Coordinates of C-alpha atoms in Angstrom, one line a residue:
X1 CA 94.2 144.1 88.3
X2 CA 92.1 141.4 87.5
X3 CA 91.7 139.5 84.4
X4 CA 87.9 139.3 83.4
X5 CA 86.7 135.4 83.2
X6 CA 84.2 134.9 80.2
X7 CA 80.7 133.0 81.4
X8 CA 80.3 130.8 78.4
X9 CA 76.5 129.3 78.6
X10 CA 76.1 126.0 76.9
X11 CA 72.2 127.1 75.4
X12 CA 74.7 129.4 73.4
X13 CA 77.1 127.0 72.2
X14 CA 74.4 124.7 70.7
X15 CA 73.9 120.8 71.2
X16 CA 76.7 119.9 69.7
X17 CA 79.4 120.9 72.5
X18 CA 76.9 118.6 74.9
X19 CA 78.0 115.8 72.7
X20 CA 81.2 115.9 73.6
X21 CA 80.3 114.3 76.9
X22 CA 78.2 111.2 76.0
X23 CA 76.2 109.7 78.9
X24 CA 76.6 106.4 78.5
X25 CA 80.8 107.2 78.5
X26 CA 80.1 109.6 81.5
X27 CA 83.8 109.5 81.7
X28 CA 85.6 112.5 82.6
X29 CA 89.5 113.5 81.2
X30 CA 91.4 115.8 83.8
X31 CA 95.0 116.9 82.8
X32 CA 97.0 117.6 85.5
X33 CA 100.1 119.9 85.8
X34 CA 101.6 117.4 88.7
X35 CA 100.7 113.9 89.4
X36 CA 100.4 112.6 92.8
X37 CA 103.6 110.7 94.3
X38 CA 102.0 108.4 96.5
X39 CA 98.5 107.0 96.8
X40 CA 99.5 107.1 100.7
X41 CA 96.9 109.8 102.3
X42 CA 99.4 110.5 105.0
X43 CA 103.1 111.0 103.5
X44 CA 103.9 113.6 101.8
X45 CA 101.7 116.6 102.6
X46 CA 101.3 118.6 99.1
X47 CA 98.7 119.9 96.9
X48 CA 99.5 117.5 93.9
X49 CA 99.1 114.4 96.8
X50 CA 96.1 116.2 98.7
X51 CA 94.0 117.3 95.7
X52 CA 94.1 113.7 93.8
X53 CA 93.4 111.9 97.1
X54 CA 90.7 113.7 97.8
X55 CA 88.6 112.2 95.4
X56 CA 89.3 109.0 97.2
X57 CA 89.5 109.4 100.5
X58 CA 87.2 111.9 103.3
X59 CA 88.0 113.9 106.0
X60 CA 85.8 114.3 109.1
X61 CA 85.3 117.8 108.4
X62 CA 85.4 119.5 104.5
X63 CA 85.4 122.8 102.6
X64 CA 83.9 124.2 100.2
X65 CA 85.2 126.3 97.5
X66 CA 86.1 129.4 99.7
X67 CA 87.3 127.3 102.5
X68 CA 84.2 127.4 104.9
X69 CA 83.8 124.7 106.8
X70 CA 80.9 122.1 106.4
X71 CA 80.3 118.5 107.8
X72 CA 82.2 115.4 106.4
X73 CA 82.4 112.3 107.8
X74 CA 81.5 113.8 110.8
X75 CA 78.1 115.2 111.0
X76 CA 78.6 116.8 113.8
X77 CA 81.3 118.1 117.2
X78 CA 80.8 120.1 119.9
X79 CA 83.2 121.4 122.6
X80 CA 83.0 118.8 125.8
X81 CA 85.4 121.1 127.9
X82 CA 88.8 123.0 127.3
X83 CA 90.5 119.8 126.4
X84 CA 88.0 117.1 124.6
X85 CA 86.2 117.7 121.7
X86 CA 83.4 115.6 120.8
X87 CA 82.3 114.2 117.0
X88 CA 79.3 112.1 116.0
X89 CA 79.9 110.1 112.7
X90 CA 77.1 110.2 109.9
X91 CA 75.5 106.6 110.5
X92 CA 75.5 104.2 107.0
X93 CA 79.1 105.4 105.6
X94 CA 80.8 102.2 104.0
X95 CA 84.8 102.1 103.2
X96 CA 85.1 101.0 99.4
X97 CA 85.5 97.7 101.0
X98 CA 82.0 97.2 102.1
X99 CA 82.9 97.4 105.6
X100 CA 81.5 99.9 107.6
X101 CA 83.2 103.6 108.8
X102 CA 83.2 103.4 112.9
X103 CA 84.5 105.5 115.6
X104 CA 88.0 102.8 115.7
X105 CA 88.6 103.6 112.5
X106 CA 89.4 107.6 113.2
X107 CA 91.4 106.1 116.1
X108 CA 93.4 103.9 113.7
X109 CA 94.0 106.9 110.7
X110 CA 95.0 109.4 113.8
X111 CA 97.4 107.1 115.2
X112 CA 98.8 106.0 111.7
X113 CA 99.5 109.9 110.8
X114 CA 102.8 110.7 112.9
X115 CA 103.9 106.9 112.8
X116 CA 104.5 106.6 109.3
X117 CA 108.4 106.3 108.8
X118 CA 110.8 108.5 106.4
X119 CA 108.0 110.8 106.2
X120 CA 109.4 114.2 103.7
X121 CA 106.8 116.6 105.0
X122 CA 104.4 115.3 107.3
X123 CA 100.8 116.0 108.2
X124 CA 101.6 116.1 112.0
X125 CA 100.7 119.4 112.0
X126 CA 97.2 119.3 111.9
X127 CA 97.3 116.9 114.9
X128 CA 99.3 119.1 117.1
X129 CA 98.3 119.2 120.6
X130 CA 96.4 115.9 119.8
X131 CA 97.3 113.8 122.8
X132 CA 94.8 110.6 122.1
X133 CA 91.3 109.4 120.5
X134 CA 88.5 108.4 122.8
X135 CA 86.0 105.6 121.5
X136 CA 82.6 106.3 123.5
X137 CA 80.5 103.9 120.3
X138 CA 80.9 103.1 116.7
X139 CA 79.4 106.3 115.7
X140 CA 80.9 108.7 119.0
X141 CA 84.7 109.7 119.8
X142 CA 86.3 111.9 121.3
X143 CA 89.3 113.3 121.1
X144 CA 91.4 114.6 124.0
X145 CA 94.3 117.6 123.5
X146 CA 96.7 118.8 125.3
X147 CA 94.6 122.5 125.9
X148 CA 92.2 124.8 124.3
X149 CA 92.5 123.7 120.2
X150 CA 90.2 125.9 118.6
X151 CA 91.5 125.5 115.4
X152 CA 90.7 121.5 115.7
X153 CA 87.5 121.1 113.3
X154 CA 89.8 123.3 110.7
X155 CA 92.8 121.3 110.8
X156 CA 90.8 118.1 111.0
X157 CA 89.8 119.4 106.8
X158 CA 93.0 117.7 106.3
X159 CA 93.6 114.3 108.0
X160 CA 92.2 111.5 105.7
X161 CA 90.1 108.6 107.3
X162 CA 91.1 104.6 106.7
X163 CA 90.1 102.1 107.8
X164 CA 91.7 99.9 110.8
X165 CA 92.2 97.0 108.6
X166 CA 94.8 99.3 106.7
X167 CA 96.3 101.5 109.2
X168 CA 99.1 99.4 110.0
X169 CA 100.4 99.4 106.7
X170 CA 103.1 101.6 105.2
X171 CA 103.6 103.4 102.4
X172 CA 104.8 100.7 99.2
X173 CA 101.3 98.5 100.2
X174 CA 99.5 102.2 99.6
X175 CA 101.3 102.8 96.6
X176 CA 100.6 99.2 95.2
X177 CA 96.6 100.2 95.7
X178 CA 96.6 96.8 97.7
X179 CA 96.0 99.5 100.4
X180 CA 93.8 102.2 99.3
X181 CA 90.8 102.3 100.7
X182 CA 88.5 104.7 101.3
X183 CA 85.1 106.2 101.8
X184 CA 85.5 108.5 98.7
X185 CA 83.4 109.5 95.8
X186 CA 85.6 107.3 93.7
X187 CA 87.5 104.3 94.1
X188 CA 91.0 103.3 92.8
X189 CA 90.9 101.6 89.1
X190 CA 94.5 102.2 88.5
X191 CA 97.8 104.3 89.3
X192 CA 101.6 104.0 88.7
X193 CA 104.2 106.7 89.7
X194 CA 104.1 109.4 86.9
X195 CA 101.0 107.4 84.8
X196 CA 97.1 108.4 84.6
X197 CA 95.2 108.2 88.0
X198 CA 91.8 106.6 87.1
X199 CA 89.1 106.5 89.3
X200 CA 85.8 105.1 89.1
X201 CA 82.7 106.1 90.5
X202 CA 81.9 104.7 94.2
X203 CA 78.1 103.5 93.7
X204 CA 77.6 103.9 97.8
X205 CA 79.4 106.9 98.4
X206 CA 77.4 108.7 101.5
X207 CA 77.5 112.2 99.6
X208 CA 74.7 111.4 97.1
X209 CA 75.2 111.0 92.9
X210 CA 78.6 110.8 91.7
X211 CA 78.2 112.3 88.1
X212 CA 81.2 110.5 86.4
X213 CA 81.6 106.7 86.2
X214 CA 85.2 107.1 85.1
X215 CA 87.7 109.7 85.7
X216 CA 91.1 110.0 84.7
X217 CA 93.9 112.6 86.1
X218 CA 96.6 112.4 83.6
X219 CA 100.0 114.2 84.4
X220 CA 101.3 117.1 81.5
X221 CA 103.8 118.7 83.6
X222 CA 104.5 120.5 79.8
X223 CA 102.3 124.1 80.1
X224 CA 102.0 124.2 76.1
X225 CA 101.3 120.3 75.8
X226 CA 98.8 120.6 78.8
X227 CA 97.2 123.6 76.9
X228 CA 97.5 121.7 73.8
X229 CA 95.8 118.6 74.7
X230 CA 92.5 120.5 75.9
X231 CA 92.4 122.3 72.3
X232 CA 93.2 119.0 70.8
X233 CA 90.2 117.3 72.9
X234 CA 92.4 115.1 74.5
X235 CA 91.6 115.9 77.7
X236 CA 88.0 117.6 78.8
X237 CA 89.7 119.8 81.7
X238 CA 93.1 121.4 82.7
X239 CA 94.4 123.2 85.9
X240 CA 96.9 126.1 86.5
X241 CA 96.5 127.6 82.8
X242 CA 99.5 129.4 82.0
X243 CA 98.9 132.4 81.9
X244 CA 100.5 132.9 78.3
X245 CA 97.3 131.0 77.3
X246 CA 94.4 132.8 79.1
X247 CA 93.9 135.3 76.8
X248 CA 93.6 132.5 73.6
X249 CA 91.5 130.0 75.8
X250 CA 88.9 132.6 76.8
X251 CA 88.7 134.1 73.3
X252 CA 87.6 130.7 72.2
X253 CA 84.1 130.2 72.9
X254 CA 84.4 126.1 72.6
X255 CA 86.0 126.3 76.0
X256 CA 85.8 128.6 79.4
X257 CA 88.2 129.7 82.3
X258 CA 87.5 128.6 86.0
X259 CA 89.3 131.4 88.0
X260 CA 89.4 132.7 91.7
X261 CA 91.1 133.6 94.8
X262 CA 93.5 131.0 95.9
X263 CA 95.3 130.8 99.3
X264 CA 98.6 130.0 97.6
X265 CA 101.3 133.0 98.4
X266 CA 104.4 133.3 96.6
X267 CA 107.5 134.0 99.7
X268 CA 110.4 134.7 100.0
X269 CA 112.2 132.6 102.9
X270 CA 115.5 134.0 104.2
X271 CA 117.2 132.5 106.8
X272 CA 117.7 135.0 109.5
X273 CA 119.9 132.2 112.0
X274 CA 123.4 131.0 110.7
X275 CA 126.5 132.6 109.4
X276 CA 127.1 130.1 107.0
X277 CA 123.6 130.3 105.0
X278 CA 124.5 128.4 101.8
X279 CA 124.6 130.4 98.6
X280 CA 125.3 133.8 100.3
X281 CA 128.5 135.6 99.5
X282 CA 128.9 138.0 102.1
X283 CA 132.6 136.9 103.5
X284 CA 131.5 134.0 106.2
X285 CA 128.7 136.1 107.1
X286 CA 125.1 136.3 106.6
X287 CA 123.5 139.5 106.3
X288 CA 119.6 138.7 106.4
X289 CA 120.1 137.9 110.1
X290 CA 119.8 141.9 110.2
X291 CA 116.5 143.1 110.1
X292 CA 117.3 146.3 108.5
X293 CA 118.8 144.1 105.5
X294 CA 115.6 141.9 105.0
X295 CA 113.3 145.1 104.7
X296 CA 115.7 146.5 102.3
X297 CA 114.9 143.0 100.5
X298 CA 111.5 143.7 100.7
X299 CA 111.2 147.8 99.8
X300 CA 113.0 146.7 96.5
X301 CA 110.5 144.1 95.3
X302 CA 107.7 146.0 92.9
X303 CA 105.1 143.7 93.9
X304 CA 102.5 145.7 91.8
X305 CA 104.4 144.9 88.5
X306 CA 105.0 141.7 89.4
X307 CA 101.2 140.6 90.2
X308 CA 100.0 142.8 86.6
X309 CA 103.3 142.2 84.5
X310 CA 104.5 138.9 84.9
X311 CA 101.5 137.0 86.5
X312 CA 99.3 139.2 83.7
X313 CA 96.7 140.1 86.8
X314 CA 96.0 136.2 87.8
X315 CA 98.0 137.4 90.8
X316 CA 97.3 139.9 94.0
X317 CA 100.3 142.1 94.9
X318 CA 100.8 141.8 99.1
X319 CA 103.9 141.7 101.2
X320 CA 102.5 139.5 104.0
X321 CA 102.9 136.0 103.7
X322 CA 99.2 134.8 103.5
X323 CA 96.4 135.9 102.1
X324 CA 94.7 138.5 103.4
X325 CA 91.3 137.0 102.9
X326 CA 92.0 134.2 105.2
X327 CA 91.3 134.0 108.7
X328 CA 94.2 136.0 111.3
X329 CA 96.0 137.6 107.9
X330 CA 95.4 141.6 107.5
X331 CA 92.6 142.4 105.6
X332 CA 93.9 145.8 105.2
X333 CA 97.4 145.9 104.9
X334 CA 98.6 148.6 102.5
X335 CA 101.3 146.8 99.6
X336 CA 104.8 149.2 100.4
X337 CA 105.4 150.4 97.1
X338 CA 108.6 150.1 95.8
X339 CA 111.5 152.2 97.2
X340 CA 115.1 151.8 95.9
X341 CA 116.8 154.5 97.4
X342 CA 115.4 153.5 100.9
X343 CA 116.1 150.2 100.2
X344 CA 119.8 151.5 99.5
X345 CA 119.7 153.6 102.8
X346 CA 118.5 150.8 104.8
X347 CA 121.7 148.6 103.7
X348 CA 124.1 151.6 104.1
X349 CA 122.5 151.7 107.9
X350 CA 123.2 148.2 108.0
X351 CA 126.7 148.0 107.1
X352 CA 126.1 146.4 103.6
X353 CA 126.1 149.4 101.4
X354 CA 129.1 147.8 99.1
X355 CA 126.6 145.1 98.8
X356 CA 126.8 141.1 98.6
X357 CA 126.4 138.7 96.5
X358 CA 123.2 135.7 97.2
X359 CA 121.8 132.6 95.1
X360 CA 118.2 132.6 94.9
X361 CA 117.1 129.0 95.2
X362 CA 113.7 128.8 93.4
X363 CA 111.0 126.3 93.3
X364 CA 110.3 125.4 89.7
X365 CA 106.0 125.7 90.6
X366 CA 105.0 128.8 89.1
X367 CA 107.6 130.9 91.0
X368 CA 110.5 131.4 88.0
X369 CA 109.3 134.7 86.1
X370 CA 109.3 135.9 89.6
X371 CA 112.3 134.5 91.2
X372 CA 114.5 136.7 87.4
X373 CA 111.6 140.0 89.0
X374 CA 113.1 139.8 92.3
X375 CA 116.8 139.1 91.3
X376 CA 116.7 142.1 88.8
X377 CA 115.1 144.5 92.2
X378 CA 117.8 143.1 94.9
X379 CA 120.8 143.5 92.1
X380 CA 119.5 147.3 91.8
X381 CA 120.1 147.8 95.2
X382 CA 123.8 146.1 95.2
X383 CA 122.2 142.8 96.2
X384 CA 124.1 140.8 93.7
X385 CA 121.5 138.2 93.0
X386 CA 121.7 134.7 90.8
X387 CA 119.1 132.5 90.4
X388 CA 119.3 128.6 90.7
X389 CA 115.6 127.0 89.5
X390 CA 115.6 123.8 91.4
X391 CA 114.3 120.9 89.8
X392 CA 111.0 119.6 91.6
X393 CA 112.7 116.1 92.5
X394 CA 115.0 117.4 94.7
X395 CA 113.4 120.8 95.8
X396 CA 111.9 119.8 98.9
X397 CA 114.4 117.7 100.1
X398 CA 117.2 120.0 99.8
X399 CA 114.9 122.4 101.8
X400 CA 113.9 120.0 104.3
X401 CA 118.3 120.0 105.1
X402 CA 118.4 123.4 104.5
X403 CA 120.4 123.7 101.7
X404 CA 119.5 127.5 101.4
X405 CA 120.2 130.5 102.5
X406 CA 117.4 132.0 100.9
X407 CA 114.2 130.8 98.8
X408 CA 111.3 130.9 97.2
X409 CA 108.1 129.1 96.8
X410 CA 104.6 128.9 96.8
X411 CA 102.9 128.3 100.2
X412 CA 99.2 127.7 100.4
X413 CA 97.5 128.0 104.1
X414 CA 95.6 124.9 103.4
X415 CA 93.7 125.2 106.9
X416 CA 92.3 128.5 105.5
X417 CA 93.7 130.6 108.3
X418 CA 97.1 131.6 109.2
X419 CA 98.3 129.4 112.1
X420 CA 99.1 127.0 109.6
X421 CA 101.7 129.2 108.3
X422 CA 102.3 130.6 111.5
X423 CA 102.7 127.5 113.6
X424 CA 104.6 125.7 110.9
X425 CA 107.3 128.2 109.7
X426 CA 107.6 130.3 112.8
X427 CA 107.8 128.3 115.7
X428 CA 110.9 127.3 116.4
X429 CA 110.9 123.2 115.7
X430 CA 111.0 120.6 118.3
X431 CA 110.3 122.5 121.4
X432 CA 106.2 121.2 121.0
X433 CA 105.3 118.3 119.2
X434 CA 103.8 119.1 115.5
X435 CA 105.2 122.7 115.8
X436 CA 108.2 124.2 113.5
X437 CA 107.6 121.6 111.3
X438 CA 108.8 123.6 108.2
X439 CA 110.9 126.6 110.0
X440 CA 113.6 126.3 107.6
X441 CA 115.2 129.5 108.1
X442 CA 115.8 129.7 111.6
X443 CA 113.3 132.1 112.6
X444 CA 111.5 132.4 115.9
X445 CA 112.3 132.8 119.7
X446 CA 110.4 131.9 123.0
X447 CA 108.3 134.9 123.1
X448 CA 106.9 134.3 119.6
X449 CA 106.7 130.6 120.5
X450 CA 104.5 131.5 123.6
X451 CA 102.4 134.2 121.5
X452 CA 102.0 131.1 118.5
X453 CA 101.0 129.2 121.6
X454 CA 98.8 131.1 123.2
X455 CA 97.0 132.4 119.6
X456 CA 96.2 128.3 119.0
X457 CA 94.8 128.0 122.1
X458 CA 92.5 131.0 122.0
X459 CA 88.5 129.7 121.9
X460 CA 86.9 133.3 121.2
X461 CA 87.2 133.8 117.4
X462 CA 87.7 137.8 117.5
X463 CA 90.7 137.4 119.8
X464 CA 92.6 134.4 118.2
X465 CA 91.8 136.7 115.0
X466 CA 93.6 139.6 116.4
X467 CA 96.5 137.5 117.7
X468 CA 97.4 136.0 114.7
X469 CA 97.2 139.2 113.1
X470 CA 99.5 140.2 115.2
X471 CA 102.0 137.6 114.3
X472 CA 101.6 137.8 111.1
X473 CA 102.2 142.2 111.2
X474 CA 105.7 140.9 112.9
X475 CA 106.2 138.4 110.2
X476 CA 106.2 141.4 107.5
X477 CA 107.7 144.1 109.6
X478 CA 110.6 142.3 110.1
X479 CA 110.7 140.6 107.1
X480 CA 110.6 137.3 109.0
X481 CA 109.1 135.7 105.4
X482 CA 109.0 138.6 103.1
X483 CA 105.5 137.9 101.0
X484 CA 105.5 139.0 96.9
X485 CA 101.9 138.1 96.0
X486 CA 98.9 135.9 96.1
X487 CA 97.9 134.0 93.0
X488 CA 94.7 133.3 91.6
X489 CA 93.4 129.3 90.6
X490 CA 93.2 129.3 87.1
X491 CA 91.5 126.5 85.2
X492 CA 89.6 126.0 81.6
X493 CA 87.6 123.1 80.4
X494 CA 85.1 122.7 77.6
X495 CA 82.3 125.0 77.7
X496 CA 79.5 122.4 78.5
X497 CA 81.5 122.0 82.1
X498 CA 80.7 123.8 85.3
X499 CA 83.0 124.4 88.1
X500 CA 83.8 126.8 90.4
X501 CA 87.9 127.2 90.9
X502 CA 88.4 126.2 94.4
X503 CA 91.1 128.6 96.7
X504 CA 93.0 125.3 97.9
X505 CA 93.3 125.0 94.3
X506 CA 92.0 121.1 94.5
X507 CA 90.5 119.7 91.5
X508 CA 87.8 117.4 92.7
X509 CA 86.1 115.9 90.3
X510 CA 82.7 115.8 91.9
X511 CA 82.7 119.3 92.0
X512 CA 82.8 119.4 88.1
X513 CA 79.3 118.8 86.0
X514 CA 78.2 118.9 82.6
X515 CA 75.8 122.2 81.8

């Protein structure tokens, strides 16, 4: 079910919405659900960290609002051989320093990525099978991997450029702003942990006219105060509406909604390796290391009510854990409807028909309603199920030790195919460098690892496509990652804005424009 966006037209609204975005002012009022953490493009790989520093720094390749690819930085590559890619740099590009964007500079950024220390969740993976940068001239490099990396240009969509002068630096001279420079539509006017992000426009930026002089990304974690301060005209744009507040916000014809498809799935994540999973009371054992258990899991969940009911249709019922829009995922995939007394069988099969008792572990993003919607299905089924919302401070680092035995969260495959999710979360970690990187639940074995492998390295698109299908029909068979649903971005602003919601759910300022 989808929930209809209204097309306000600003003709209609008469001149006096126009007014509320002077031209001298040209300044632009974004409030933000989450602020950015860092000002460092390469710690902490997340969307709040991503989406603000995208307005700052550039990647050699971009995307556009459906996640195609288009030039960056880089105007152009080409494949050299099975090994070497080869990019040419648009000529002219200037860091907000005045100094000018060269071939060393990638070099520098690449080698900065893995390198910096302490890092929570890095962005090695989209350098994985990276094995060095080649300099041919200031405006040529190429870059040498380990074999065929197909999936280079699209994971290269996330690795920001610095330059040299910078790339040595760590983290607190980033988060000072003595460090942050980029090539960006905006520069940095000013930024402290939890305050306003301002930007302000960069007069040289290679990407043509950059509409707003000043723009500020002010954190209202609150959903009613971040609702509140757009009908107050505090602010001039929101992002992820609650969806409490669509129906008001569209009904009002001073503002308008900005929604699509977004590659952000909410998943469930059991871990399927040790007996002593934290949280499960099953007498020192675990049962969601059996198969038959996790599909029971999954053949409880009604997926449809949960995308119509409690995400109020801003949400696509699937049990696969990407979207399956995306490159690899399963365009086709019927949703299993849901089926308590199979469920029930499948656990008496199992051993488990008296039931056991779990803790949900929930991230607090967007995933709460749904967490009470799947405890209420498991406890049906003699899953006795608890939920402990955890709060966003110390979510991901009680992951990263895995401190659960089974959770959920939202996942976005930012690359905008599955071997992000597939090479991150299913591969078994440290057995290839950049690989496994968030497997926190113990999945995987050497024959997936060599079919993840093999799938990366594939050069002819209809086959890789296929592969990964593949992977990811094994990942929901077996309940590997047990997928609920797909959400939708959902943003408003005034009516005399324009934008089109992006899937990555990034708000880039550039891409919004008065009417």
């Amino acid at each position: 079910m989808r929930q209809a966006t209204r097309l306000a037209t600003g003709l209609a609204l008469g001149l006096s919405l126009l007014a509320g975005l002077p031209a001298a002012a040209q300044t632009l009022r974004i409030g933000m659900q989450a602020p950015p953490s860092t000002l460092d493009p390469h710690w902490l790989l997340n969307l709040a960290n991503t989406g603000a520093l995208r307005n700052i720094y550039d990647t050699l390749v971009a995307r556009d609002a459906s996640m195609a690819l288009k030039p960056g930085l880089a105007e152009s590559w080409r494949v050299v051989d099975d090994t070497t890619w080869e990019f040419k740099l648009r000529p002219g590009v200037k860091f907000h320093d005045g100094s000018p964007l060269t071939s060393a500079d990638v070099a520098a950024s690449f080698q900065r990525v893995p390198n910096v220390p302490g890092n929570p969740n890095p962005y090695t993976i989209y350098l994985a099978g990276v094995t060095g940068v080649e300099v041919v001239d200031d405006l040529t490099f190429r870059i040498r991997t380990s074999g065929p990396t197909p999936i280079l240009p699209t994971n290269l969509t996330q690795i920001f450029i610095v330059p040299r002068s910078v790339a040595a630096l760590g983290n607190p001279e980033f988060n000072s702003g003595r460090a942050v420079i980029g090539t960006g539509p905006f520069r940095l006017g000013s930024w402290q942990t939890n305050d306003p992000l301002v930007v302000r426009r960069n007069e040289n930026w290679w990407g043509g006219n950059v509409q707003w002089e000043t723009v500020s990304f002010t954190p209202i974690a609150n959903d009613a105060a971040r609702v509140g301060a757009l009908l107050a005209g505090d602010v001039d744009f929101i992002n992820n509406v609650p969806l409490q507040d669509t129906a008001r916000i569209n009904s009002d014809r001073r503002f308008t909604l900005f929604a699509g498809p977004s590659i952000y799935a909410v998943n469930i994540y059991p871990d399927v390796e040790r007996d002593d999973a934290p949280g499960i009371d099953a007498g020192g054992r675990n049962p969601m290391k059996d198969v038959r258990v996790r599909r029971a899991m999954s053949l409880a969940l009604n997926r449809e009510g949960i995308a119509r009911t409690i995400m109020e249709g801003f949400a696509d019922p699937t049990d696969q854990p990407v979207p399956p829009f995306i490159f690899g995922a399963i365009a086709d995939r019927p949703v299993p409807a849901a089926n308590l007394d199979a469920a029930r069988a499948l656990l008496n099969e199992a051993g488990w028909g008296q039931g056991f008792g779990v803790n949900l572990f929930c991230s607090p993003n967007r995933t709460p309603r749904i967490c009470q919607a799947i405890a209420a299905a498991w406890t049906r089924i003699g899953i006795r199920t608890t939920v402990e919302v955890v709060p966003q401070a110390t979510f991901l680092p009680r992951r990263n030790r895995r401190d659960y035995g089974v959770f959920v969260t939202v996942f976005g495959s930012l690359t905008g195919e599955t071997s992000y999710l597939i090479g991150s979360q299913l591969h078994r970690p440290r057995i290839v460098p950049g690989l496994g990187a968030l497997n926190f639940t113990g999945a995987g074995t050497p024959e997936m690892d060599a079919l993840i492998q093999r799938a990366r390295s594939t050069l002819d698109d209809t086959e890789r496509a296929a592969q990964l299908a593949n992977l990811v029909r094994t990942a929901s068979d077996d309940a590997l990652l047990i997928g609920v649903g797909v959400l939708r971005s959902v943003n408003a602003g005034t009516a005399n804005l324009t934008f089109r919601a992006r899937a990555d759910e990034e708000v880039q300022a550039i891409e919004i424009r008065p009417r």
